[in-house]
Coordinates of C-alpha atoms and ligand atoms in Angstrom, one line a residue:
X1355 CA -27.0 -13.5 41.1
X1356 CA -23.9 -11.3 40.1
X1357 CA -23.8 -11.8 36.5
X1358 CA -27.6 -11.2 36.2
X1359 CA -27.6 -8.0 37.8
X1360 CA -24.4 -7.3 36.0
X1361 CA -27.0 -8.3 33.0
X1362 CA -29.5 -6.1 33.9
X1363 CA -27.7 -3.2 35.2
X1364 CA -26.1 -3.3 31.0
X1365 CA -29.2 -3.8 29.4
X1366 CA -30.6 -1.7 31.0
X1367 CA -28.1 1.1 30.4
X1368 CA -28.2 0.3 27.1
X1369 CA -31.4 0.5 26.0
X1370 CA -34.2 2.1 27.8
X1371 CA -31.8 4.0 31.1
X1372 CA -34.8 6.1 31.5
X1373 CA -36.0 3.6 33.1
X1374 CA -33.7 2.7 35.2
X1375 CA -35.0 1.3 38.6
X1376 CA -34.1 3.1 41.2
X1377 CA -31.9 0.6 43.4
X1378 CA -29.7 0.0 40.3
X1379 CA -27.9 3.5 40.2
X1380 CA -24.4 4.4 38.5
X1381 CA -22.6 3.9 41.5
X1382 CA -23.7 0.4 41.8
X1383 CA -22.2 -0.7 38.9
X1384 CA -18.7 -0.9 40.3
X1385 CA -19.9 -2.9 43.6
X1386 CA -21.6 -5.6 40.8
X1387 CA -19.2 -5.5 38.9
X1388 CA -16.3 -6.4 41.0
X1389 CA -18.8 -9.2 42.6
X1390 CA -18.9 -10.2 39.2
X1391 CA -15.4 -10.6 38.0
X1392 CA -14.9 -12.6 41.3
X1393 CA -17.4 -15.0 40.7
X1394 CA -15.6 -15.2 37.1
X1395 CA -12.0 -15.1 38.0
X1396 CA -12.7 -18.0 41.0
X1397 CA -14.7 -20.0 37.9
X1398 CA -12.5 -19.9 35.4
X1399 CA -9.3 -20.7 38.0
X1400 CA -10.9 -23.6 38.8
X1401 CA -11.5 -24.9 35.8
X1402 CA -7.7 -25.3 35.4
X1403 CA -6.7 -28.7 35.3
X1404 CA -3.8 -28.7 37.0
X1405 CA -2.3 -30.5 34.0
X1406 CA 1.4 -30.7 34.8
X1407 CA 2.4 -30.0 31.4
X1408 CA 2.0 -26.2 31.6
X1409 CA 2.5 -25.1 28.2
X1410 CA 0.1 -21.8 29.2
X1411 CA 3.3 -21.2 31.2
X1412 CA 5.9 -22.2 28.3
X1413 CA 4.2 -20.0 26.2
X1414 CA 4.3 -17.2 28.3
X1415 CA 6.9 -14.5 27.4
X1416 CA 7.7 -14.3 31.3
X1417 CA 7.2 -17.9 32.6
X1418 CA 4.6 -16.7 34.9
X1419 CA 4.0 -19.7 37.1
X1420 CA 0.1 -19.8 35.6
X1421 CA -1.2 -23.3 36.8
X1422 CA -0.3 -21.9 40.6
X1423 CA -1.8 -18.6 40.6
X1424 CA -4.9 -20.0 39.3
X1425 CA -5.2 -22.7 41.9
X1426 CA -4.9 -19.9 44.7
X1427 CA -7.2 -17.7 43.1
X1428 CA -9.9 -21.2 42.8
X1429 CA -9.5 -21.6 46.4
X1430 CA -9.6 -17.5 47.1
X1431 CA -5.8 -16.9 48.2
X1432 CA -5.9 -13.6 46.3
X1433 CA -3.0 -12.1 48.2
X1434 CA -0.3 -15.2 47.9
X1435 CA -1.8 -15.2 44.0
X1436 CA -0.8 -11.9 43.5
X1437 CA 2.9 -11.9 45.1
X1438 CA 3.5 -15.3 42.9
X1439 CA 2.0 -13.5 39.8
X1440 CA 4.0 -10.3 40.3
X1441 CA 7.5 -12.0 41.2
X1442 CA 7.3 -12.7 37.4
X1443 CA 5.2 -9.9 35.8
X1444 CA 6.2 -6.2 36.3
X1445 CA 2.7 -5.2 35.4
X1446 CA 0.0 -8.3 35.0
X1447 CA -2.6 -5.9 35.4
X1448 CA -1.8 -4.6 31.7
X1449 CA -0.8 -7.6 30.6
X1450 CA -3.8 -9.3 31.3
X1451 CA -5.5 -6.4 29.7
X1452 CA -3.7 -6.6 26.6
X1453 CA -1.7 -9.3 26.2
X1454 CA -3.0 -11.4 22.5
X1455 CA -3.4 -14.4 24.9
X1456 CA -5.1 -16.8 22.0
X1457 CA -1.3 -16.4 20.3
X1458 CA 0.2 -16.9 23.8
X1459 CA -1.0 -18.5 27.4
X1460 CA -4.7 -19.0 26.8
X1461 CA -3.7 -20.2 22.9
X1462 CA -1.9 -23.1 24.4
X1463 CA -4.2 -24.4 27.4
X1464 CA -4.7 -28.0 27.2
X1465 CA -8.4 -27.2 27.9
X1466 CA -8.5 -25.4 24.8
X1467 CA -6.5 -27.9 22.8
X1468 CA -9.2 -30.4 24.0
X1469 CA -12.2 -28.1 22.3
X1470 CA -13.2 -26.9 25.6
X1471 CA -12.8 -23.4 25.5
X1472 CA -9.6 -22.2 26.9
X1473 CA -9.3 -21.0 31.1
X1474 CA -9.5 -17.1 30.6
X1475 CA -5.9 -16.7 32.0
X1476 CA -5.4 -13.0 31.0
X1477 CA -8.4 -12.2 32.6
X1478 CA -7.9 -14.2 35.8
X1479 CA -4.5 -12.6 36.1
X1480 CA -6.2 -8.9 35.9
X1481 CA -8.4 -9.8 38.2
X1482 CA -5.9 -10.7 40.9
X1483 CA -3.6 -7.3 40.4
X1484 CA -6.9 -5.1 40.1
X1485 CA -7.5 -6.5 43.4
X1486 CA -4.3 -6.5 44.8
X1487 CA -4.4 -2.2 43.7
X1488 CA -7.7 -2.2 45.5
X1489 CA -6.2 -4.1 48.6
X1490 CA -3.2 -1.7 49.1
X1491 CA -1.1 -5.1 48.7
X1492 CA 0.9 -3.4 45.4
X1493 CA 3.9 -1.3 47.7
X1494 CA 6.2 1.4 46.6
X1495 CA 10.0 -0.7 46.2
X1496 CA 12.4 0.1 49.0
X1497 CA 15.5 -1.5 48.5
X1498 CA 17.5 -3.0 51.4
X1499 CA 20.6 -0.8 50.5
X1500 CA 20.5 2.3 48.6
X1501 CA 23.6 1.9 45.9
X1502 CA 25.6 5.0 44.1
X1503 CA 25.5 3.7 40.9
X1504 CA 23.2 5.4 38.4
X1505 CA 21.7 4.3 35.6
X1506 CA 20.0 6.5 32.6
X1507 CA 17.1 5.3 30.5
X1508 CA 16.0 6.6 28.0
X1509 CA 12.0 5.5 26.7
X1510 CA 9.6 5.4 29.2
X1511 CA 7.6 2.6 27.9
X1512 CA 7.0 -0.7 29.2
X1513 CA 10.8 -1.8 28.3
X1514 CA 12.1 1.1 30.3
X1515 CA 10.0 1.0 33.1
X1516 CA 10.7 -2.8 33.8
X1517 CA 14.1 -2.4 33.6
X1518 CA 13.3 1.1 36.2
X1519 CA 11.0 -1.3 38.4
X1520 CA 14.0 -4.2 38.3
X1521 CA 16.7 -1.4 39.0
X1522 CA 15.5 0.5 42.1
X1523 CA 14.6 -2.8 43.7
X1524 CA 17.9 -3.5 43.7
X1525 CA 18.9 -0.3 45.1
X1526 CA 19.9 1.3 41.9
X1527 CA 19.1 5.6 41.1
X1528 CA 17.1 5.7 37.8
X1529 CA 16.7 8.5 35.5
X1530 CA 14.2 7.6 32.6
X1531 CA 14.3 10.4 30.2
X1532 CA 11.3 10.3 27.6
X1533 CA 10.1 13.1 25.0
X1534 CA 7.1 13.1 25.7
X1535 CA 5.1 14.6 28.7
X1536 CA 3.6 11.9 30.1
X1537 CA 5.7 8.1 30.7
X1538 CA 4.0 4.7 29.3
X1539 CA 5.1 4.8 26.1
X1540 CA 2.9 3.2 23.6
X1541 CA 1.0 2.1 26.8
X1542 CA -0.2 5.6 27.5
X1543 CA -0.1 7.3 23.7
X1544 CA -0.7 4.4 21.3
X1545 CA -3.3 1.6 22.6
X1546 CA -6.6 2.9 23.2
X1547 CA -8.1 3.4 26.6
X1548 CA -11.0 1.3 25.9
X1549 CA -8.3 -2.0 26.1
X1550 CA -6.3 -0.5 28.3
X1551 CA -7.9 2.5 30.6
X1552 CA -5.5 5.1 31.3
X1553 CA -5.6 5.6 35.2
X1554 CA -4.5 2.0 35.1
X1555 CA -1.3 3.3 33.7
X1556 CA -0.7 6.2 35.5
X1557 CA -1.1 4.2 39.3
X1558 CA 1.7 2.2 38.0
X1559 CA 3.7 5.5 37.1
X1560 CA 3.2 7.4 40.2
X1561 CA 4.0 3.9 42.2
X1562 CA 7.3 3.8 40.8
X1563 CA 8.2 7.9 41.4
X1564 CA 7.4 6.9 44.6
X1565 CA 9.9 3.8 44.5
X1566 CA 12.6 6.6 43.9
X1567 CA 12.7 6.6 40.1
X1568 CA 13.2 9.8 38.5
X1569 CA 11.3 11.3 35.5
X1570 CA 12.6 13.9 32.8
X1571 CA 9.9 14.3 30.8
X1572 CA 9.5 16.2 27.6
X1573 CA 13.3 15.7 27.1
X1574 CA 14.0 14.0 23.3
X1575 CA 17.6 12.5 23.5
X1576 CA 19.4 13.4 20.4
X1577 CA 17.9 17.6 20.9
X1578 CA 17.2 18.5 24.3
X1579 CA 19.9 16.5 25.7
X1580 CA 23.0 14.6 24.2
X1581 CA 23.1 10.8 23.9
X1582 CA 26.5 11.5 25.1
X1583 CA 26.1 13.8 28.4
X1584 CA 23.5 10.9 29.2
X1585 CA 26.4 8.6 28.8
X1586 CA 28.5 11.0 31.1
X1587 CA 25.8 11.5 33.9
X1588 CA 25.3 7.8 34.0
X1589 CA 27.0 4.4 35.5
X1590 CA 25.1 2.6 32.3
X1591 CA 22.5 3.0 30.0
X1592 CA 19.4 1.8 28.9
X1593 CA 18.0 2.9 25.2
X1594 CA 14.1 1.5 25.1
X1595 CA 12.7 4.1 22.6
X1596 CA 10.2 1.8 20.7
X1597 CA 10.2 2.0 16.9
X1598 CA 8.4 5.0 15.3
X1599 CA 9.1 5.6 11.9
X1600 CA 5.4 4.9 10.1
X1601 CA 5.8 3.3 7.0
X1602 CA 3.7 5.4 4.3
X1603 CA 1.3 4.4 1.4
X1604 CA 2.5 6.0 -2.0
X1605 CA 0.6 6.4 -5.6
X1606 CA -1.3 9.8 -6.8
X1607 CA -3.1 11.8 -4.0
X1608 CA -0.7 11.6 -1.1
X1609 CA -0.7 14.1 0.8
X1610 CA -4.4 15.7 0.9
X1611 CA -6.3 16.6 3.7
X1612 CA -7.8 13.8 5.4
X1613 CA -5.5 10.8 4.9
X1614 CA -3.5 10.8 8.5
X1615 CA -1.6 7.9 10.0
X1616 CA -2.8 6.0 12.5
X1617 CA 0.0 6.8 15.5
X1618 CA -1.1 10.8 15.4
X1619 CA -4.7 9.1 15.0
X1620 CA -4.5 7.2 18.3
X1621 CA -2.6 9.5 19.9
X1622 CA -4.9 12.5 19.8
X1623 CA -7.8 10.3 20.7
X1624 CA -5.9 8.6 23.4
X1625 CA -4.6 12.6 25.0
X1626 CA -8.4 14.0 24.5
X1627 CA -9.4 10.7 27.2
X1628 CA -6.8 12.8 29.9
X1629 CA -8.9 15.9 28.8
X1630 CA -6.0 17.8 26.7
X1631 CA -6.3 20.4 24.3
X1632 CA -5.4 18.9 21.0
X1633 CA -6.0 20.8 18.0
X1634 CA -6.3 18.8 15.3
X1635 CA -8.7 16.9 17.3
X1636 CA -11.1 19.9 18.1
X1637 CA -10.9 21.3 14.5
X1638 CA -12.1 17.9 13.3
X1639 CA -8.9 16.5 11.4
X1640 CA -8.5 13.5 13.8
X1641 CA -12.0 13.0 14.5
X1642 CA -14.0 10.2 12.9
X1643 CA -17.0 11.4 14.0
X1644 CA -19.6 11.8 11.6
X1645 CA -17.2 10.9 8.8
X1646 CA -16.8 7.5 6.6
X1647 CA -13.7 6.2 7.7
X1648 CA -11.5 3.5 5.2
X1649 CA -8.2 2.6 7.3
X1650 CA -5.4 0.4 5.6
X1651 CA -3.5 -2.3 7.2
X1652 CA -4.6 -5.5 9.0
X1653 CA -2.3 -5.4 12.0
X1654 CA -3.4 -4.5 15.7
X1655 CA -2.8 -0.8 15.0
X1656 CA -5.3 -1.3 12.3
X1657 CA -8.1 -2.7 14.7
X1658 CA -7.3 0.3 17.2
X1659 CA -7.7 2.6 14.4
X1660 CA -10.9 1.3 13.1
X1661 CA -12.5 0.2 17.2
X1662 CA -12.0 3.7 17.7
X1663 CA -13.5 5.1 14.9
X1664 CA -16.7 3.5 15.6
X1665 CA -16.4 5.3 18.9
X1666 CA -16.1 8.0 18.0
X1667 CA -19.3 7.7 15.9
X1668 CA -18.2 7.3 12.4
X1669 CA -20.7 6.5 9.5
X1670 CA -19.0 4.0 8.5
X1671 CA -15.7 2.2 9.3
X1672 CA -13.9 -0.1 6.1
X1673 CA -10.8 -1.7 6.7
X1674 CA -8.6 -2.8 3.4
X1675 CA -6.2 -5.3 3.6
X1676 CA -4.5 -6.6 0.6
X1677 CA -4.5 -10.4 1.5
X1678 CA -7.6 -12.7 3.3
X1679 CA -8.9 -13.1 6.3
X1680 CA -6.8 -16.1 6.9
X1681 CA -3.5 -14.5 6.6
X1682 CA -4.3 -11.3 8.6
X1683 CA -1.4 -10.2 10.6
X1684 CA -3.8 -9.1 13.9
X1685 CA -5.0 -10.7 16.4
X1686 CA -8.5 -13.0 15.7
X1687 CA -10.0 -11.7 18.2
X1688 CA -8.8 -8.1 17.3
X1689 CA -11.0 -8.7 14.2
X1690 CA -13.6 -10.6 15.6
X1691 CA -14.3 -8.0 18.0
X1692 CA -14.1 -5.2 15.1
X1693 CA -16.7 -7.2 13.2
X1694 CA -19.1 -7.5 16.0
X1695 CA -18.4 -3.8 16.7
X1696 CA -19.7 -3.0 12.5
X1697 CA -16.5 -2.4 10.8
X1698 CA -16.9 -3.7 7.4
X1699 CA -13.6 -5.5 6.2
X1700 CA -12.6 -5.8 2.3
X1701 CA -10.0 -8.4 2.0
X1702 CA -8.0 -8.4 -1.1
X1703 CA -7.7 -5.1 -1.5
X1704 CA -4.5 -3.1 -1.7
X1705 CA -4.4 1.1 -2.1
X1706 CA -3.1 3.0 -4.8
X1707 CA -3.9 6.0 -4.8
X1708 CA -6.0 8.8 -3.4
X1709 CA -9.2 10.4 -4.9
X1710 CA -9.8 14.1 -4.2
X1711 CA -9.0 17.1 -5.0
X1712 CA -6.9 18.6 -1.9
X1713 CA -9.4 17.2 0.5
X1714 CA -9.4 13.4 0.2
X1715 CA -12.8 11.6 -1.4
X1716 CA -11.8 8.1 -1.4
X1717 CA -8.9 5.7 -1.8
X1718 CA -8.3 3.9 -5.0
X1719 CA -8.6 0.5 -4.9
X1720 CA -6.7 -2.0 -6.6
X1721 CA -8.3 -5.7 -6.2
X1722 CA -5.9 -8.5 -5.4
X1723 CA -5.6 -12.3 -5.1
X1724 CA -3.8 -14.4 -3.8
X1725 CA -0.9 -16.1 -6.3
X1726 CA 2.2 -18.5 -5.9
X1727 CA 3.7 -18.4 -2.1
X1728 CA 7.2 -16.8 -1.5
X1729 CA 10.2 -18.2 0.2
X1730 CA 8.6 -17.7 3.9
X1731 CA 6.0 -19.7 2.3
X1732 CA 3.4 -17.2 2.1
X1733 CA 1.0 -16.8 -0.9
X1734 CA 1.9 -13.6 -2.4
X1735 CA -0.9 -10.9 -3.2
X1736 CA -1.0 -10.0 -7.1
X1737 CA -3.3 -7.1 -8.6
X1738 CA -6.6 -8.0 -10.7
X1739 CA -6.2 -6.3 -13.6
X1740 CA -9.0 -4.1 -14.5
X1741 CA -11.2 -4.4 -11.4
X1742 CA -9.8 -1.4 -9.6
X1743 CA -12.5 0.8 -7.9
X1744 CA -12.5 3.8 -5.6
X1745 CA -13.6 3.6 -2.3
X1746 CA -15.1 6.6 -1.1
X1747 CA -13.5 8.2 2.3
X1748 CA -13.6 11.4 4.3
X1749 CA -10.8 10.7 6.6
X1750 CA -8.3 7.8 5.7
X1751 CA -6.2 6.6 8.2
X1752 CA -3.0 4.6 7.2
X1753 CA -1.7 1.8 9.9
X1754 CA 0.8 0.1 7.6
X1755 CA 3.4 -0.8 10.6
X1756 CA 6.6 0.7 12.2
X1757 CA 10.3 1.1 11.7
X1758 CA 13.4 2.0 13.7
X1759 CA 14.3 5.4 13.5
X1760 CA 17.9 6.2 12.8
X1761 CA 19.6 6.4 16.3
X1762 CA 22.7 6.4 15.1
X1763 CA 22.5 9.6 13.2
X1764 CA 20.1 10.9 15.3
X1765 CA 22.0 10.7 17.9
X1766 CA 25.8 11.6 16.5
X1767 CA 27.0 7.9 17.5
X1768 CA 27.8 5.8 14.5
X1769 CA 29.9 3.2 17.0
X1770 CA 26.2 2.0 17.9
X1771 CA 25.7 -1.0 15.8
X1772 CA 22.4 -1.6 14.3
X1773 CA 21.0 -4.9 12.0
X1774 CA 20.0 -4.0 8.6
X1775 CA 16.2 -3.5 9.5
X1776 CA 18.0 -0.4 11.4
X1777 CA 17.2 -2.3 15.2
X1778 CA 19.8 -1.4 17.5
X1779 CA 22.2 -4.8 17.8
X1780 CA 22.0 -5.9 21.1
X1781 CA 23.2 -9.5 22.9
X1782 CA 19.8 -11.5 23.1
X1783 CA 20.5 -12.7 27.2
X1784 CA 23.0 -9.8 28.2
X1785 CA 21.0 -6.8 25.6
X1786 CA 24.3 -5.1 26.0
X1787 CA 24.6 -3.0 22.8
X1788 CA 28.4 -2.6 20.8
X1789 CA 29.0 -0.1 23.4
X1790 CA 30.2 -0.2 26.5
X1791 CA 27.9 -0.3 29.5
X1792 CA 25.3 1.1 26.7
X1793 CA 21.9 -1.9 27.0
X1794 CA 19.3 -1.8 24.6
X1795 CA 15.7 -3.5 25.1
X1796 CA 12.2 -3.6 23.5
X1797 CA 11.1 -2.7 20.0
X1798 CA 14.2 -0.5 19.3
X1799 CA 16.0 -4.3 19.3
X1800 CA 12.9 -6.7 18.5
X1801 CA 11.1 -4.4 16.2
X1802 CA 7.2 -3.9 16.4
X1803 CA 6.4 -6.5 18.9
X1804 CA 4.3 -6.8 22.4
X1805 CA 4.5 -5.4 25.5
X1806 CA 4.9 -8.6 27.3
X1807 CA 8.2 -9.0 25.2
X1808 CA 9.5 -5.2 26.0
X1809 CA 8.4 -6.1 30.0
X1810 CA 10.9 -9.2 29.9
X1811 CA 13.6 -7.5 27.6
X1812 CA 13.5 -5.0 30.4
X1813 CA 13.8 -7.1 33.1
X1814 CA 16.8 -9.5 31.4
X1815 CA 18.7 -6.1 30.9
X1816 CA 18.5 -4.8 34.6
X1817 CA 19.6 -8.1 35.6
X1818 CA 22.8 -7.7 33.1
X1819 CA 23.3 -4.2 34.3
X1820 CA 23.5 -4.6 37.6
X1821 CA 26.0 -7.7 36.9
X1822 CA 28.0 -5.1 34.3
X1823 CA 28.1 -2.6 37.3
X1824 CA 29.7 -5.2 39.7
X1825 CA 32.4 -5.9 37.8
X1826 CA 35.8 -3.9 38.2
X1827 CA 36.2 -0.9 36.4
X1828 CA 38.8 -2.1 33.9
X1829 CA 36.8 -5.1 32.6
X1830 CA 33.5 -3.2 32.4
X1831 CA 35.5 -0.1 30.2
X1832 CA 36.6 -3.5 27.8
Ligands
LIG534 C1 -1.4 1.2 18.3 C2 -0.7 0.1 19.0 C3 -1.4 -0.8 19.7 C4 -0.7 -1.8 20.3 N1 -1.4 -2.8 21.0 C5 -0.8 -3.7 21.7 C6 -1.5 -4.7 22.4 O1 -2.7 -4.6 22.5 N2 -0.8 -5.6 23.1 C7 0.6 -5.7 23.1 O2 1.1 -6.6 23.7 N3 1.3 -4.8 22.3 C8 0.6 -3.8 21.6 N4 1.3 -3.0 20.9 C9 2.8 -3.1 20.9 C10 3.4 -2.5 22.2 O3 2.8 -1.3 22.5 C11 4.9 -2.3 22.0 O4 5.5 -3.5 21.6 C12 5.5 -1.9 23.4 O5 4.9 -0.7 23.8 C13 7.1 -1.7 23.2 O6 7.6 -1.2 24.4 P1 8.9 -0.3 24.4 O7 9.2 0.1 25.8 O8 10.0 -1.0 23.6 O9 8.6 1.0 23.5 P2 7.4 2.1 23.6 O10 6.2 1.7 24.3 O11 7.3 2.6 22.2 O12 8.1 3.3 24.4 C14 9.2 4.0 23.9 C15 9.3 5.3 24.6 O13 10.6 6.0 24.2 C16 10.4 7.3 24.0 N5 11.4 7.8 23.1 C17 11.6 7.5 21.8 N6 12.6 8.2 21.3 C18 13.0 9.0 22.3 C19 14.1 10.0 22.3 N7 14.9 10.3 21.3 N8 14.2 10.7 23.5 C20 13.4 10.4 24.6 N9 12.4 9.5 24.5 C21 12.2 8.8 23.4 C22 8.9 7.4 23.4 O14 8.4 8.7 23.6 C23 8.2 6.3 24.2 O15 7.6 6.9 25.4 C24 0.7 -1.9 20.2 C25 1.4 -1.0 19.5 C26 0.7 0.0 18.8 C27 1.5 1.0 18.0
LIG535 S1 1.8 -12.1 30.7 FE1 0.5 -12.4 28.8 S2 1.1 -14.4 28.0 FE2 1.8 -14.3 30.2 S3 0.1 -15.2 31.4 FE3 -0.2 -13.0 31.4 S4 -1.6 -12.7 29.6 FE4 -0.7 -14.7 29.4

């Protein structure tokens, strides 16, 4: 009964509201809805077969204990679900949101394996912390015992504010510094809200101001405040800044009007959803609308780019990518969904160079295929001589992937070791950094990665921080 007047209340949304009856107003939707995804959540938890060889749960960046939260759900213990689920998942709501489950949990469900369609654990495990948030069963922390010791972090993403969650529940004070005005991260600035809605973010910020974390916002370390006096104000510290050096597209034409890269693309769109003032928003730079949009690159930030082109009501949305289908670096059902939405992908086809003439017309296309593999065993992409075309563009949007910034420099400390990708070194189980009492967790170690990783990095380190902080003085200075 549910699901068809969830049905009907869409349809009819969609296509004719002007006729929509009377008993099926706006403010029913969230009523059906949420009778809906109960029904859903309590079918699909069911459908777990208890297999006891959880490799859902092996493959799991966090271990969540997925075969037992499901059964609790199946048999409606929503409440004991969620305190199992969140003693292992700072934030399941967002995973479940945006977690690539068909590379992780849901990609490795014996159901699946067995060509049955996998048990829809990401959305399962949303469904129990939405509810839990609508419950009042997600509580501020309060520690047992308050303890002296500070810790600084700096980055409030999903790295930081693990570690924040881990720390005050241990009765730890927490400073997270971040540059930018509002925390999240890439939670808040990068993903778009149509994966991940923003107010979904920002419960789980004010719930932890009013654990006792503190916030410095707009404060970049390295300008507005030393990487040192942090040091100095601090027991130990946390660096969880992400990675956001974009790597550029070169070749004739760089440069002109209209070719933007896709972080300032995403973020404008994502600050114009908490109604901000951007400018190059409202004078139309970083708005698709209207426009024919190519982006370039075949990673998730790729998919954002182009999902939210078409919602913003592009003519048309083209994504290049220099190798196939088969070897895209996204998510499948990043690009599934992007297909079904009407972007229109050309495979094989790498940029090199930009038409116009100041104000970009198109993007010059170069057509590949795919030759002898290298030594990671991957086929690499060589040109097609003579078959290059130009693909015509009014806003191009470049989502070729992300590097480390130089913290070192940055930062004036060239005793903080980084690997030759320019990741800050870090112990793998400890995430201490060459630096005493210094951690480091998230991108800024693994490079471009997911969320779920930063979450447990975040964790791991406020477990080794608050063993660093027990130890006597003497060995912790070693
Ligand atoms: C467009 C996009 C879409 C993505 N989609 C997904 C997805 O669907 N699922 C998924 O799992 N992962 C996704 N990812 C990856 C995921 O967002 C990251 O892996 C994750 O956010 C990393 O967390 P983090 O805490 O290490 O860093 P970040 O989230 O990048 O947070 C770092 C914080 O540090 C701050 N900072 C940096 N330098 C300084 C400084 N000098 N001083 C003060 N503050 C500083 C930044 O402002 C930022 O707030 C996506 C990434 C992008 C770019
Ligand atoms: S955290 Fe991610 S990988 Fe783990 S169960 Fe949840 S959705 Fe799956």
């Amino acid at each position: 009964m549910a699901k068809e007047r969830m049905l009907q209340f869409v349809t009819v949304e969609r296509e004719m509201p002007e006729k929509r009856p009377a008993d099926l107003r706006a403010q029913d939707f969230h009523e059906i809805y949420r009778e809906f995804a109960a029904q859903k959540a309590a079918e699909q938890a069911s459908r777990c077969s208890q297999c006891g060889v959880p490799y859902c749960q092996s493959h799991c960046p966090l271990h969540n204990n997925i075969p037992d939260w499901l059964r609790m759900t199946a048999s409606g213990r929503l409440e004991e679900a969620y305190a199992l689920s969140q003693a292992t998942n700072t934030f399941p709501e967002i995973c479940g949101r945006i977690c690539p489950q068909d590379r992780l949990c849901e990609g490795n469900c014996v159901i699946e394996q067995s060509g049955h369609g996998t048990v829809t654990i990401g959305s399962v495990e949303k469904y129990i912390t939405d509810t839990a948030w609508e419950n009042g069963w997600v509580k501020p922390v309060k520690p047992a015992v308050e303890r002296a010791e500070s810790v600084g972090i700096i980055g409030a993403g999903p790295g930081g504010l693990a570690a924040a969650d881990m720390l005050r529940r241990k009765g730890f004070q927490v400073t997270v510094y971040d540059r930018y005005d509002r925390a999240g991260g890439l939670l808040t600035y990068g993903i778009p809200g149509f994966k991940l809605e923003k107010p979904v973010v920002m419960q789980r910020i004010d719930q932890l101001e009013a654990s006792g974390v503190n916030f410095v916002m707009n404060c970049k370390v390295g300008e507005d405040l030393s990487f040192d006096a942090i040091r100095g104000q601090h027991d130990a510290v946390l660096i969880a800044t992400g990675v956001y050096k974009m790597r550029d597209v070169g070749g004739p034409g760089v440069g002109q009007k209209g070719i933007v890269q896709a972080l300032d693309y995403l973020t404008a769109s994502n600050r114009k959803s908490f109604g901000d003032e951007v400018e190059a928003f409202d004078n139309g730079d970083l708005d698709a609308s209207g426009k024919r949009v190519v982006v370039i690159g075949g990673g998730d930030t790729a998919m954002d780019c182009v999902r939210t082109a078409i919602r913003q009501g592009a003519t048309s949305v083209k994504c290049l990518y220099r190798r196939d289908k088969a070897n895209m670096p996204g998510s499948r059902r990043e690009t599934q969904n992007a297909e079904e939405e009407g972007v229109e992908f050309v495979w094989l086809a790498a940029p090199k160079g930009f038409a116009g003439n100041g104000a970009v017309e198109g993007v010059m296309v170069q057509k590949m295929r795919l030759g002898a593999p290298d030594a990671t065993g991957r086929q690499t992409p060589e040109v097609i001589e003579g078959a290059d075309y130009v693909e015509p563009a009014d806003l191009v949007i470049t989502a070729l992937g992300f590097e480390p910034e130089d913290l070192p420099v940055l930062w004036g400390v060239p005793e903080l070791a980084v690997t030759r990708w320019g990741t800050v070194k870090a112990d793998f189980q400890t995430h201490q950094t060459a630096l005493p009492g210094v951690f480091a967790a998230g991108d800024i170690v693994r490079g471009a990665s997911l969320v779920v990783w930063a979450i447990r990095d975040g964790r791991e380190a406020a477990d080794a921080i608050e063993a660093y902080l027990a130890q006597p003085a003497s060995v912790a200075a070693e």
